[in-house]
Short mmCIF file of N, CA and C in Angstrom, two decimals:
data_model
loop_
_atom_site.label_atom_id
_atom_site.label_comp_id
_atom_site.label_asym_id
_atom_site.label_seq_id
_atom_site.Cartn_x
_atom_site.Cartn_y
_atom_site.Cartn_z
N MET U 18 -204.77 -121.76 -86.20
CA MET U 18 -205.31 -120.56 -85.61
C MET U 18 -206.13 -119.86 -86.68
N SER U 19 -207.25 -119.31 -86.27
CA SER U 19 -208.10 -118.60 -87.21
C SER U 19 -208.76 -117.44 -86.49
N PHE U 20 -208.74 -116.27 -87.12
CA PHE U 20 -209.43 -115.11 -86.56
C PHE U 20 -209.75 -114.13 -87.67
N THR U 21 -210.71 -113.28 -87.39
CA THR U 21 -211.13 -112.24 -88.32
C THR U 21 -211.09 -110.92 -87.58
N VAL U 22 -210.67 -109.88 -88.27
CA VAL U 22 -210.69 -108.53 -87.71
C VAL U 22 -211.58 -107.69 -88.61
N GLN U 23 -212.62 -107.14 -88.03
CA GLN U 23 -213.56 -106.31 -88.78
C GLN U 23 -213.03 -104.88 -88.89
N ALA U 24 -213.51 -104.14 -89.87
CA ALA U 24 -213.13 -102.73 -90.04
C ALA U 24 -213.47 -101.96 -88.77
N GLY U 25 -212.53 -101.14 -88.31
CA GLY U 25 -212.72 -100.32 -87.12
C GLY U 25 -212.49 -101.05 -85.81
N GLU U 26 -212.09 -102.29 -85.88
CA GLU U 26 -211.89 -103.11 -84.68
C GLU U 26 -210.41 -103.18 -84.34
N THR U 27 -210.11 -103.27 -83.06
CA THR U 27 -208.74 -103.50 -82.62
C THR U 27 -208.67 -104.85 -81.94
N LEU U 28 -207.87 -105.74 -82.51
CA LEU U 28 -207.62 -107.05 -81.91
C LEU U 28 -206.34 -106.93 -81.10
N ALA U 29 -206.47 -107.05 -79.78
CA ALA U 29 -205.30 -106.98 -78.90
C ALA U 29 -204.77 -108.40 -78.70
N ILE U 30 -203.51 -108.60 -79.03
CA ILE U 30 -202.90 -109.92 -78.91
C ILE U 30 -201.90 -109.90 -77.77
N GLN U 31 -202.04 -110.89 -76.89
CA GLN U 31 -201.11 -111.04 -75.77
C GLN U 31 -200.57 -112.46 -75.77
N ALA U 32 -199.34 -112.60 -75.30
CA ALA U 32 -198.71 -113.91 -75.22
C ALA U 32 -197.38 -113.76 -74.50
N PRO U 33 -196.88 -114.87 -73.95
CA PRO U 33 -195.55 -114.80 -73.35
C PRO U 33 -194.48 -114.60 -74.43
N SER U 34 -193.32 -114.15 -74.02
CA SER U 34 -192.21 -113.98 -74.95
C SER U 34 -191.93 -115.31 -75.64
N GLY U 35 -191.67 -115.22 -76.93
CA GLY U 35 -191.33 -116.41 -77.70
C GLY U 35 -192.52 -117.20 -78.22
N ALA U 36 -193.74 -116.71 -77.99
CA ALA U 36 -194.93 -117.45 -78.43
C ALA U 36 -195.28 -117.18 -79.89
N GLY U 37 -194.62 -116.22 -80.52
CA GLY U 37 -194.85 -116.01 -81.95
C GLY U 37 -195.65 -114.78 -82.32
N LYS U 38 -195.75 -113.81 -81.42
CA LYS U 38 -196.53 -112.60 -81.72
C LYS U 38 -195.95 -111.84 -82.91
N THR U 39 -194.65 -111.60 -82.87
CA THR U 39 -194.00 -110.88 -83.96
C THR U 39 -194.06 -111.69 -85.25
N CYS U 40 -193.87 -112.99 -85.14
CA CYS U 40 -193.96 -113.87 -86.32
C CYS U 40 -195.35 -113.76 -86.94
N LEU U 41 -196.38 -113.75 -86.11
CA LEU U 41 -197.75 -113.61 -86.62
C LEU U 41 -197.93 -112.30 -87.37
N LEU U 42 -197.46 -111.20 -86.79
CA LEU U 42 -197.60 -109.90 -87.46
C LEU U 42 -196.84 -109.89 -88.78
N ARG U 43 -195.65 -110.47 -88.81
CA ARG U 43 -194.87 -110.51 -90.05
C ARG U 43 -195.56 -111.36 -91.12
N LEU U 44 -196.23 -112.43 -90.71
CA LEU U 44 -197.01 -113.23 -91.66
C LEU U 44 -198.17 -112.41 -92.22
N LEU U 45 -198.87 -111.70 -91.33
CA LEU U 45 -200.00 -110.88 -91.77
C LEU U 45 -199.56 -109.75 -92.70
N ALA U 46 -198.35 -109.24 -92.45
CA ALA U 46 -197.80 -108.16 -93.29
C ALA U 46 -197.26 -108.69 -94.61
N TRP U 47 -197.20 -110.00 -94.74
CA TRP U 47 -196.67 -110.68 -95.92
C TRP U 47 -195.17 -110.41 -96.08
N LEU U 48 -194.50 -110.30 -94.93
CA LEU U 48 -193.05 -110.16 -94.92
C LEU U 48 -192.38 -111.52 -94.83
N ASP U 49 -193.07 -112.49 -94.24
CA ASP U 49 -192.59 -113.86 -94.13
C ASP U 49 -193.67 -114.78 -94.69
N GLU U 50 -193.23 -115.95 -95.15
CA GLU U 50 -194.19 -116.93 -95.67
C GLU U 50 -194.51 -117.95 -94.61
N GLY U 51 -195.78 -118.30 -94.51
CA GLY U 51 -196.20 -119.35 -93.60
C GLY U 51 -196.11 -120.70 -94.27
N GLN U 52 -196.39 -121.73 -93.49
CA GLN U 52 -196.33 -123.09 -94.02
C GLN U 52 -197.71 -123.62 -94.36
N GLY U 53 -198.68 -122.76 -94.34
CA GLY U 53 -200.05 -123.15 -94.66
C GLY U 53 -200.99 -122.05 -94.21
N GLY U 54 -202.24 -122.23 -94.53
CA GLY U 54 -203.23 -121.25 -94.11
C GLY U 54 -203.39 -120.13 -95.11
N GLU U 55 -204.27 -119.20 -94.77
CA GLU U 55 -204.58 -118.09 -95.66
C GLU U 55 -204.69 -116.79 -94.88
N ILE U 56 -204.31 -115.74 -95.55
CA ILE U 56 -204.50 -114.38 -95.05
C ILE U 56 -205.31 -113.67 -96.12
N ARG U 57 -206.37 -112.99 -95.71
CA ARG U 57 -207.22 -112.31 -96.68
C ARG U 57 -207.54 -110.90 -96.20
N LEU U 58 -207.64 -110.01 -97.14
CA LEU U 58 -208.12 -108.65 -96.90
C LEU U 58 -209.24 -108.41 -97.89
N GLU U 59 -210.43 -108.14 -97.36
CA GLU U 59 -211.62 -107.97 -98.20
C GLU U 59 -211.82 -109.17 -99.13
N GLY U 60 -211.54 -110.36 -98.60
CA GLY U 60 -211.76 -111.59 -99.34
C GLY U 60 -210.67 -111.95 -100.33
N ARG U 61 -209.65 -111.11 -100.47
CA ARG U 61 -208.59 -111.35 -101.45
C ARG U 61 -207.30 -111.75 -100.75
N LEU U 62 -206.60 -112.70 -101.35
CA LEU U 62 -205.30 -113.14 -100.86
C LEU U 62 -204.25 -112.08 -101.17
N PRO U 63 -203.14 -112.07 -100.41
CA PRO U 63 -202.11 -111.05 -100.65
C PRO U 63 -201.62 -110.99 -102.10
N HIS U 64 -201.38 -112.16 -102.72
CA HIS U 64 -200.86 -112.13 -104.10
C HIS U 64 -201.87 -111.55 -105.09
N GLU U 65 -203.14 -111.53 -104.72
CA GLU U 65 -204.14 -110.90 -105.59
C GLU U 65 -204.07 -109.38 -105.52
N TRP U 66 -203.44 -108.87 -104.48
CA TRP U 66 -203.25 -107.41 -104.34
C TRP U 66 -201.95 -106.97 -105.00
N THR U 67 -200.98 -107.83 -105.09
CA THR U 67 -199.57 -107.58 -105.41
C THR U 67 -198.88 -107.04 -104.15
N VAL U 68 -197.60 -107.29 -104.05
CA VAL U 68 -196.85 -106.89 -102.86
C VAL U 68 -196.95 -105.39 -102.60
N PRO U 69 -196.69 -104.53 -103.58
CA PRO U 69 -196.76 -103.09 -103.29
C PRO U 69 -198.14 -102.64 -102.80
N LEU U 70 -199.20 -103.14 -103.43
CA LEU U 70 -200.53 -102.74 -103.00
C LEU U 70 -200.86 -103.27 -101.61
N TRP U 71 -200.46 -104.52 -101.33
CA TRP U 71 -200.69 -105.09 -100.00
C TRP U 71 -200.01 -104.22 -98.94
N ARG U 72 -198.80 -103.79 -99.23
CA ARG U 72 -198.05 -103.00 -98.24
C ARG U 72 -198.61 -101.59 -98.07
N THR U 73 -199.38 -101.11 -99.03
CA THR U 73 -200.05 -99.83 -98.83
C THR U 73 -201.32 -100.01 -97.99
N GLU U 74 -201.93 -101.17 -98.09
CA GLU U 74 -203.18 -101.43 -97.37
C GLU U 74 -202.94 -101.99 -95.97
N VAL U 75 -201.84 -102.70 -95.78
CA VAL U 75 -201.52 -103.35 -94.51
C VAL U 75 -200.15 -102.85 -94.07
N ALA U 76 -200.13 -102.03 -93.02
CA ALA U 76 -198.87 -101.43 -92.56
C ALA U 76 -198.41 -102.10 -91.27
N TYR U 77 -197.18 -102.58 -91.29
CA TYR U 77 -196.56 -103.22 -90.13
C TYR U 77 -195.59 -102.24 -89.48
N VAL U 78 -195.73 -102.06 -88.17
CA VAL U 78 -194.81 -101.22 -87.42
C VAL U 78 -194.16 -102.10 -86.36
N ALA U 79 -192.86 -102.33 -86.52
CA ALA U 79 -192.11 -103.18 -85.60
C ALA U 79 -191.92 -102.50 -84.26
N GLN U 80 -191.66 -103.31 -83.24
CA GLN U 80 -191.42 -102.75 -81.90
C GLN U 80 -190.21 -101.83 -81.91
N LYS U 81 -189.17 -102.26 -82.58
CA LYS U 81 -187.96 -101.44 -82.71
C LYS U 81 -187.78 -101.16 -84.19
N ALA U 82 -187.56 -99.90 -84.50
CA ALA U 82 -187.34 -99.55 -85.90
C ALA U 82 -186.13 -100.31 -86.43
N PRO U 83 -186.23 -100.86 -87.63
CA PRO U 83 -185.07 -101.55 -88.20
C PRO U 83 -183.93 -100.56 -88.42
N ASP U 84 -182.74 -101.09 -88.58
CA ASP U 84 -181.59 -100.22 -88.82
C ASP U 84 -181.75 -99.58 -90.20
N LEU U 85 -182.26 -98.39 -90.20
CA LEU U 85 -182.50 -97.67 -91.45
C LEU U 85 -181.43 -96.61 -91.65
N PRO U 86 -181.04 -96.39 -92.89
CA PRO U 86 -180.11 -95.30 -93.15
C PRO U 86 -180.84 -93.97 -93.06
N GLY U 87 -180.12 -92.93 -92.78
CA GLY U 87 -180.70 -91.60 -92.80
C GLY U 87 -181.60 -91.31 -91.63
N CYS U 88 -182.58 -90.46 -91.88
CA CYS U 88 -183.46 -89.96 -90.83
C CYS U 88 -184.92 -90.24 -91.21
N PRO U 89 -185.86 -90.02 -90.30
CA PRO U 89 -187.26 -90.24 -90.64
C PRO U 89 -187.73 -89.46 -91.87
N ASP U 90 -187.25 -88.23 -92.04
CA ASP U 90 -187.62 -87.47 -93.24
C ASP U 90 -187.21 -88.20 -94.52
N ASP U 91 -186.05 -88.85 -94.50
CA ASP U 91 -185.60 -89.60 -95.67
C ASP U 91 -186.58 -90.72 -96.01
N LEU U 92 -187.09 -91.41 -94.99
CA LEU U 92 -188.05 -92.48 -95.23
C LEU U 92 -189.35 -91.92 -95.79
N VAL U 93 -189.80 -90.80 -95.26
CA VAL U 93 -191.02 -90.16 -95.78
C VAL U 93 -190.83 -89.84 -97.26
N GLN U 94 -189.70 -89.25 -97.61
CA GLN U 94 -189.44 -88.90 -99.01
C GLN U 94 -189.35 -90.14 -99.89
N ALA U 95 -188.76 -91.20 -99.38
CA ALA U 95 -188.64 -92.45 -100.15
C ALA U 95 -190.02 -93.02 -100.46
N THR U 96 -190.95 -92.92 -99.51
CA THR U 96 -192.29 -93.47 -99.76
C THR U 96 -193.01 -92.72 -100.87
N HIS U 97 -192.67 -91.47 -101.07
CA HIS U 97 -193.30 -90.70 -102.15
C HIS U 97 -192.91 -91.25 -103.53
N ARG U 98 -191.82 -91.99 -103.60
CA ARG U 98 -191.37 -92.53 -104.87
C ARG U 98 -192.02 -93.87 -105.20
N PHE U 99 -192.68 -94.51 -104.23
CA PHE U 99 -193.32 -95.80 -104.48
C PHE U 99 -194.58 -95.58 -105.31
N ALA U 100 -194.65 -96.22 -106.45
CA ALA U 100 -195.79 -96.02 -107.36
C ALA U 100 -197.12 -96.32 -106.68
N ALA U 101 -197.17 -97.36 -105.87
CA ALA U 101 -198.43 -97.73 -105.22
C ALA U 101 -198.88 -96.68 -104.21
N TRP U 102 -197.97 -95.85 -103.72
CA TRP U 102 -198.32 -94.86 -102.71
C TRP U 102 -198.53 -93.47 -103.30
N ARG U 103 -198.12 -93.27 -104.54
CA ARG U 103 -198.22 -91.93 -105.14
C ARG U 103 -199.66 -91.44 -105.26
N THR U 104 -200.57 -92.35 -105.53
CA THR U 104 -201.95 -91.95 -105.75
C THR U 104 -202.78 -91.94 -104.47
N ARG U 105 -202.21 -92.38 -103.37
CA ARG U 105 -202.96 -92.44 -102.10
C ARG U 105 -202.95 -91.08 -101.42
N GLN U 106 -204.06 -90.80 -100.77
CA GLN U 106 -204.09 -89.62 -99.92
C GLN U 106 -203.18 -89.89 -98.73
N HIS U 107 -202.47 -88.88 -98.32
CA HIS U 107 -201.64 -89.04 -97.14
C HIS U 107 -201.53 -87.70 -96.42
N GLN U 108 -201.22 -87.81 -95.15
CA GLN U 108 -201.03 -86.63 -94.32
C GLN U 108 -199.55 -86.49 -94.01
N ASP U 109 -199.19 -85.33 -93.53
CA ASP U 109 -197.84 -85.13 -93.04
C ASP U 109 -197.73 -85.89 -91.72
N PRO U 110 -196.80 -86.84 -91.61
CA PRO U 110 -196.69 -87.61 -90.37
C PRO U 110 -196.39 -86.75 -89.15
N ARG U 111 -195.86 -85.55 -89.37
CA ARG U 111 -195.56 -84.65 -88.25
C ARG U 111 -196.82 -84.27 -87.47
N VAL U 112 -197.97 -84.26 -88.16
CA VAL U 112 -199.23 -83.90 -87.51
C VAL U 112 -199.53 -84.90 -86.40
N HIS U 113 -199.45 -86.18 -86.71
CA HIS U 113 -199.68 -87.21 -85.69
C HIS U 113 -198.60 -87.15 -84.63
N ALA U 114 -197.36 -87.14 -85.07
CA ALA U 114 -196.23 -87.22 -84.13
C ALA U 114 -196.20 -86.05 -83.16
N ALA U 115 -196.61 -84.88 -83.60
CA ALA U 115 -196.63 -83.71 -82.70
C ALA U 115 -197.60 -83.94 -81.55
N ARG U 116 -198.75 -84.56 -81.84
CA ARG U 116 -199.72 -84.86 -80.78
C ARG U 116 -199.15 -85.88 -79.79
N TRP U 117 -198.18 -86.66 -80.26
CA TRP U 117 -197.60 -87.70 -79.41
C TRP U 117 -196.31 -87.24 -78.74
N GLY U 118 -195.99 -85.95 -78.88
CA GLY U 118 -194.83 -85.39 -78.19
C GLY U 118 -193.50 -85.63 -78.87
N LEU U 119 -193.48 -85.96 -80.15
CA LEU U 119 -192.21 -86.14 -80.86
C LEU U 119 -191.67 -84.77 -81.25
N PRO U 120 -190.46 -84.44 -80.81
CA PRO U 120 -189.89 -83.13 -81.18
C PRO U 120 -189.70 -83.02 -82.69
N ASP U 121 -189.94 -81.83 -83.23
CA ASP U 121 -189.82 -81.63 -84.67
C ASP U 121 -188.41 -81.96 -85.18
N GLY U 122 -187.40 -81.72 -84.36
CA GLY U 122 -186.03 -82.01 -84.77
C GLY U 122 -185.75 -83.48 -84.99
N ALA U 123 -186.61 -84.35 -84.48
CA ALA U 123 -186.40 -85.79 -84.65
C ALA U 123 -186.49 -86.20 -86.12
N TRP U 124 -187.25 -85.44 -86.92
CA TRP U 124 -187.44 -85.80 -88.32
C TRP U 124 -186.16 -85.70 -89.14
N THR U 125 -185.22 -84.89 -88.70
CA THR U 125 -183.96 -84.73 -89.44
C THR U 125 -182.77 -85.30 -88.66
N THR U 126 -183.06 -86.10 -87.65
CA THR U 126 -182.02 -86.76 -86.86
C THR U 126 -181.89 -88.19 -87.33
N ASN U 127 -180.66 -88.67 -87.47
CA ASN U 127 -180.41 -90.03 -87.90
C ASN U 127 -181.17 -91.00 -87.00
N TRP U 128 -181.78 -92.02 -87.62
CA TRP U 128 -182.53 -93.02 -86.85
C TRP U 128 -181.72 -93.56 -85.68
N SER U 129 -180.44 -93.82 -85.91
CA SER U 129 -179.61 -94.44 -84.87
C SER U 129 -179.39 -93.52 -83.67
N ARG U 130 -179.63 -92.23 -83.84
CA ARG U 130 -179.44 -91.28 -82.75
C ARG U 130 -180.74 -90.98 -82.00
N LEU U 131 -181.85 -91.50 -82.50
CA LEU U 131 -183.13 -91.30 -81.84
C LEU U 131 -183.30 -92.32 -80.71
N SER U 132 -184.00 -91.92 -79.67
CA SER U 132 -184.31 -92.86 -78.60
C SER U 132 -185.32 -93.89 -79.12
N GLY U 133 -185.49 -94.97 -78.37
CA GLY U 133 -186.46 -95.99 -78.76
C GLY U 133 -187.86 -95.41 -78.89
N GLY U 134 -188.24 -94.54 -77.97
CA GLY U 134 -189.56 -93.92 -78.02
C GLY U 134 -189.72 -92.99 -79.21
N GLU U 135 -188.66 -92.25 -79.55
CA GLU U 135 -188.71 -91.37 -80.73
C GLU U 135 -188.84 -92.20 -82.00
N GLN U 136 -188.09 -93.29 -82.07
CA GLN U 136 -188.19 -94.18 -83.24
C GLN U 136 -189.60 -94.74 -83.37
N GLN U 137 -190.18 -95.18 -82.25
CA GLN U 137 -191.53 -95.74 -82.29
C GLN U 137 -192.54 -94.71 -82.80
N ARG U 138 -192.48 -93.50 -82.26
CA ARG U 138 -193.44 -92.48 -82.66
C ARG U 138 -193.28 -92.08 -84.12
N ALA U 139 -192.03 -91.94 -84.58
CA ALA U 139 -191.80 -91.57 -85.99
C ALA U 139 -192.29 -92.68 -86.93
N ALA U 140 -191.94 -93.93 -86.62
CA ALA U 140 -192.34 -95.04 -87.49
C ALA U 140 -193.86 -95.18 -87.54
N LEU U 141 -194.51 -95.06 -86.39
CA LEU U 141 -195.97 -95.17 -86.36
C LEU U 141 -196.63 -94.00 -87.10
N ALA U 142 -196.10 -92.81 -86.93
CA ALA U 142 -196.66 -91.64 -87.62
C ALA U 142 -196.53 -91.78 -89.13
N ILE U 143 -195.39 -92.30 -89.59
CA ILE U 143 -195.20 -92.50 -91.03
C ILE U 143 -196.21 -93.53 -91.55
N ALA U 144 -196.36 -94.63 -90.84
CA ALA U 144 -197.33 -95.65 -91.26
C ALA U 144 -198.75 -95.10 -91.28
N LEU U 145 -199.12 -94.40 -90.24
CA LEU U 145 -200.48 -93.86 -90.13
C LEU U 145 -200.76 -92.79 -91.18
N SER U 146 -199.73 -92.03 -91.54
CA SER U 146 -199.92 -90.95 -92.52
C SER U 146 -200.31 -91.47 -93.90
N ARG U 147 -200.05 -92.73 -94.17
CA ARG U 147 -200.38 -93.34 -95.47
C ARG U 147 -201.79 -93.92 -95.48
N ASP U 148 -202.51 -93.81 -94.36
CA ASP U 148 -203.90 -94.25 -94.24
C ASP U 148 -204.12 -95.69 -94.70
N PRO U 149 -203.38 -96.64 -94.12
CA PRO U 149 -203.61 -98.04 -94.50
C PRO U 149 -204.95 -98.53 -93.97
N ARG U 150 -205.47 -99.58 -94.58
CA ARG U 150 -206.72 -100.16 -94.09
C ARG U 150 -206.50 -100.88 -92.77
N VAL U 151 -205.32 -101.49 -92.61
CA VAL U 151 -205.02 -102.27 -91.41
C VAL U 151 -203.64 -101.87 -90.90
N LEU U 152 -203.55 -101.65 -89.59
CA LEU U 152 -202.27 -101.41 -88.93
C LEU U 152 -201.91 -102.65 -88.12
N LEU U 153 -200.69 -103.14 -88.28
CA LEU U 153 -200.16 -104.26 -87.51
C LEU U 153 -199.09 -103.69 -86.59
N LEU U 154 -199.36 -103.64 -85.30
CA LEU U 154 -198.50 -102.93 -84.36
C LEU U 154 -197.89 -103.88 -83.35
N ASP U 155 -196.57 -103.89 -83.28
CA ASP U 155 -195.82 -104.74 -82.36
C ASP U 155 -195.31 -103.89 -81.20
N GLU U 156 -196.02 -103.92 -80.09
CA GLU U 156 -195.63 -103.15 -78.89
C GLU U 156 -195.34 -101.69 -79.25
N PRO U 157 -196.27 -100.99 -79.89
CA PRO U 157 -195.97 -99.66 -80.42
C PRO U 157 -195.73 -98.58 -79.38
N THR U 158 -196.07 -98.84 -78.12
CA THR U 158 -195.89 -97.82 -77.08
C THR U 158 -194.99 -98.30 -75.95
N SER U 159 -194.25 -99.37 -76.17
CA SER U 159 -193.46 -99.97 -75.09
C SER U 159 -192.38 -99.04 -74.54
N ALA U 160 -191.91 -98.09 -75.33
CA ALA U 160 -190.85 -97.18 -74.88
C ALA U 160 -191.39 -95.78 -74.59
N LEU U 161 -192.70 -95.65 -74.44
CA LEU U 161 -193.30 -94.32 -74.29
C LEU U 161 -193.85 -94.08 -72.89
N ASP U 162 -193.96 -92.80 -72.55
CA ASP U 162 -194.56 -92.44 -71.27
C ASP U 162 -196.08 -92.53 -71.37
N ASP U 163 -196.75 -92.39 -70.22
CA ASP U 163 -198.20 -92.55 -70.18
C ASP U 163 -198.93 -91.54 -71.06
N GLU U 164 -198.44 -90.31 -71.10
CA GLU U 164 -199.10 -89.26 -71.88
C GLU U 164 -199.05 -89.55 -73.38
N ALA U 165 -197.88 -89.91 -73.88
CA ALA U 165 -197.76 -90.24 -75.31
C ALA U 165 -198.56 -91.50 -75.64
N THR U 166 -198.51 -92.47 -74.74
CA THR U 166 -199.28 -93.71 -74.94
C THR U 166 -200.77 -93.42 -75.06
N ALA U 167 -201.29 -92.59 -74.14
CA ALA U 167 -202.72 -92.24 -74.17
C ALA U 167 -203.09 -91.52 -75.46
N ALA U 168 -202.22 -90.63 -75.93
CA ALA U 168 -202.50 -89.90 -77.17
C ALA U 168 -202.54 -90.84 -78.37
N ILE U 169 -201.61 -91.79 -78.42
CA ILE U 169 -201.58 -92.76 -79.53
C ILE U 169 -202.81 -93.65 -79.47
N GLU U 170 -203.14 -94.14 -78.28
CA GLU U 170 -204.32 -94.99 -78.15
C GLU U 170 -205.57 -94.25 -78.63
N ALA U 171 -205.70 -92.98 -78.29
CA ALA U 171 -206.86 -92.18 -78.71
C ALA U 171 -206.89 -92.01 -80.23
N ASP U 172 -205.73 -91.74 -80.82
CA ASP U 172 -205.66 -91.52 -82.28
C ASP U 172 -205.99 -92.79 -83.07
N LEU U 173 -205.76 -93.95 -82.48
CA LEU U 173 -205.97 -95.21 -83.19
C LEU U 173 -207.30 -95.87 -82.86
N ALA U 174 -208.12 -95.22 -82.05
CA ALA U 174 -209.34 -95.83 -81.51
C ALA U 174 -210.30 -96.33 -82.58
N ASP U 175 -210.42 -95.66 -83.69
CA ASP U 175 -211.39 -96.06 -84.72
C ASP U 175 -210.75 -96.73 -85.93
N ARG U 176 -209.49 -97.05 -85.82
CA ARG U 176 -208.76 -97.69 -86.92
C ARG U 176 -208.92 -99.21 -86.83
N THR U 177 -208.59 -99.90 -87.91
CA THR U 177 -208.52 -101.36 -87.90
C THR U 177 -207.09 -101.73 -87.54
N VAL U 178 -206.93 -102.38 -86.38
CA VAL U 178 -205.60 -102.60 -85.83
C VAL U 178 -205.48 -104.02 -85.26
N VAL U 179 -204.34 -104.64 -85.51
CA VAL U 179 -203.92 -105.83 -84.77
C VAL U 179 -202.77 -105.34 -83.91
N TRP U 180 -202.97 -105.33 -82.58
CA TRP U 180 -202.08 -104.65 -81.64
C TRP U 180 -201.51 -105.66 -80.66
N VAL U 181 -200.22 -105.91 -80.76
CA VAL U 181 -199.52 -106.79 -79.83
C VAL U 181 -199.06 -105.97 -78.64
N THR U 182 -199.37 -106.45 -77.44
CA THR U 182 -198.93 -105.76 -76.22
C THR U 182 -198.72 -106.76 -75.10
N HIS U 183 -197.73 -106.47 -74.25
CA HIS U 183 -197.54 -107.25 -73.02
C HIS U 183 -198.36 -106.67 -71.88
N ASP U 184 -198.85 -105.47 -72.06
CA ASP U 184 -199.55 -104.71 -71.02
C ASP U 184 -201.03 -105.10 -71.00
N LYS U 185 -201.43 -105.84 -69.97
CA LYS U 185 -202.82 -106.31 -69.88
C LYS U 185 -203.80 -105.15 -69.80
N ALA U 186 -203.44 -104.10 -69.07
CA ALA U 186 -204.32 -102.94 -68.96
C ALA U 186 -204.48 -102.27 -70.33
N GLN U 187 -203.39 -102.18 -71.08
CA GLN U 187 -203.49 -101.59 -72.42
C GLN U 187 -204.36 -102.45 -73.32
N ALA U 188 -204.21 -103.75 -73.24
CA ALA U 188 -205.03 -104.64 -74.06
C ALA U 188 -206.51 -104.41 -73.78
N ARG U 189 -206.87 -104.21 -72.51
CA ARG U 189 -208.27 -103.93 -72.16
C ARG U 189 -208.71 -102.57 -72.69
N ARG U 190 -207.80 -101.59 -72.65
CA ARG U 190 -208.16 -100.24 -73.11
C ARG U 190 -208.37 -100.18 -74.62
N VAL U 191 -207.46 -100.77 -75.37
CA VAL U 191 -207.49 -100.60 -76.83
C VAL U 191 -208.25 -101.69 -77.56
N GLY U 192 -208.33 -102.86 -76.98
CA GLY U 192 -208.90 -103.99 -77.70
C GLY U 192 -210.41 -104.03 -77.69
N THR U 193 -211.00 -104.11 -78.87
CA THR U 193 -212.42 -104.41 -78.94
C THR U 193 -212.61 -105.91 -78.78
N ARG U 194 -211.54 -106.66 -79.09
CA ARG U 194 -211.46 -108.10 -78.83
C ARG U 194 -210.02 -108.41 -78.47
N SER U 195 -209.82 -109.58 -77.87
CA SER U 195 -208.45 -109.97 -77.54
C SER U 195 -208.21 -111.41 -77.95
N LEU U 196 -206.94 -111.71 -78.15
CA LEU U 196 -206.51 -113.04 -78.53
C LEU U 196 -205.29 -113.38 -77.69
N GLN U 197 -205.34 -114.54 -77.05
CA GLN U 197 -204.22 -115.01 -76.24
C GLN U 197 -203.49 -116.09 -77.03
N LEU U 198 -202.20 -115.88 -77.26
CA LEU U 198 -201.37 -116.93 -77.86
C LEU U 198 -200.67 -117.65 -76.73
N HIS U 199 -200.46 -118.93 -76.92
CA HIS U 199 -199.77 -119.72 -75.91
C HIS U 199 -198.47 -120.23 -76.50
N GLN U 200 -197.57 -120.64 -75.65
CA GLN U 200 -196.26 -121.09 -76.10
C GLN U 200 -196.38 -122.19 -77.15
N THR U 201 -197.46 -122.93 -77.12
CA THR U 201 -197.63 -124.04 -78.06
C THR U 201 -198.38 -123.66 -79.32
N SER U 202 -198.77 -122.37 -79.46
CA SER U 202 -199.49 -121.94 -80.66
C SER U 202 -198.65 -122.19 -81.91
N SER U 203 -199.30 -122.57 -82.98
CA SER U 203 -198.60 -122.80 -84.24
C SER U 203 -198.84 -121.60 -85.15
N VAL U 204 -198.00 -120.60 -84.99
CA VAL U 204 -198.17 -119.38 -85.78
C VAL U 204 -197.76 -119.60 -87.22
N ALA U 205 -196.77 -120.45 -87.46
CA ALA U 205 -196.27 -120.64 -88.82
C ALA U 205 -197.35 -121.15 -89.76
N GLY U 206 -198.35 -121.82 -89.23
CA GLY U 206 -199.42 -122.31 -90.07
C GLY U 206 -200.71 -121.54 -89.88
N ALA U 207 -200.60 -120.31 -89.42
CA ALA U 207 -201.79 -119.51 -89.10
C ALA U 207 -202.64 -119.26 -90.34
N SER U 208 -203.92 -119.13 -90.11
CA SER U 208 -204.82 -118.77 -91.22
C SER U 208 -205.63 -117.56 -90.83
#
């Protein structure tokens, strides 16, 4: 498999369950190793950026927030300690999340006590607040209502995004291009 995503473009990826959409995003995020192929950002391989720098430039937001200790505010504070992120401009993630209907109290609520939609909005707002060059989004609005979904889609319209969705209408709305994965796709060797 081979594809290119240009700056400001949203590649909408659709596929049946089990076809490797999440695996592909994790490979692009350099969280998992593939069995071949190349991933490049501005012509450079991930190891040429170093892991911390790659993770500041390429942000992966999982469909379901991982089991994290503490609350979203704790994660925001932890990111301030990462050397690669200290020098980057960033916004308060609450600015984005407020537009998406996330209650302010969610920031100090334990992740495990937040609804799936609250977790999605907080995680996406944190990623977006760091201004990465590329966002890798795995069903980022699957637990959200139409209003929050529309607000997120509008906020991400000019960003560089690889957006996995099962929603064909959403893929048409957000995607400047689309990619269909099939059950037989070989994601492990993606390039």
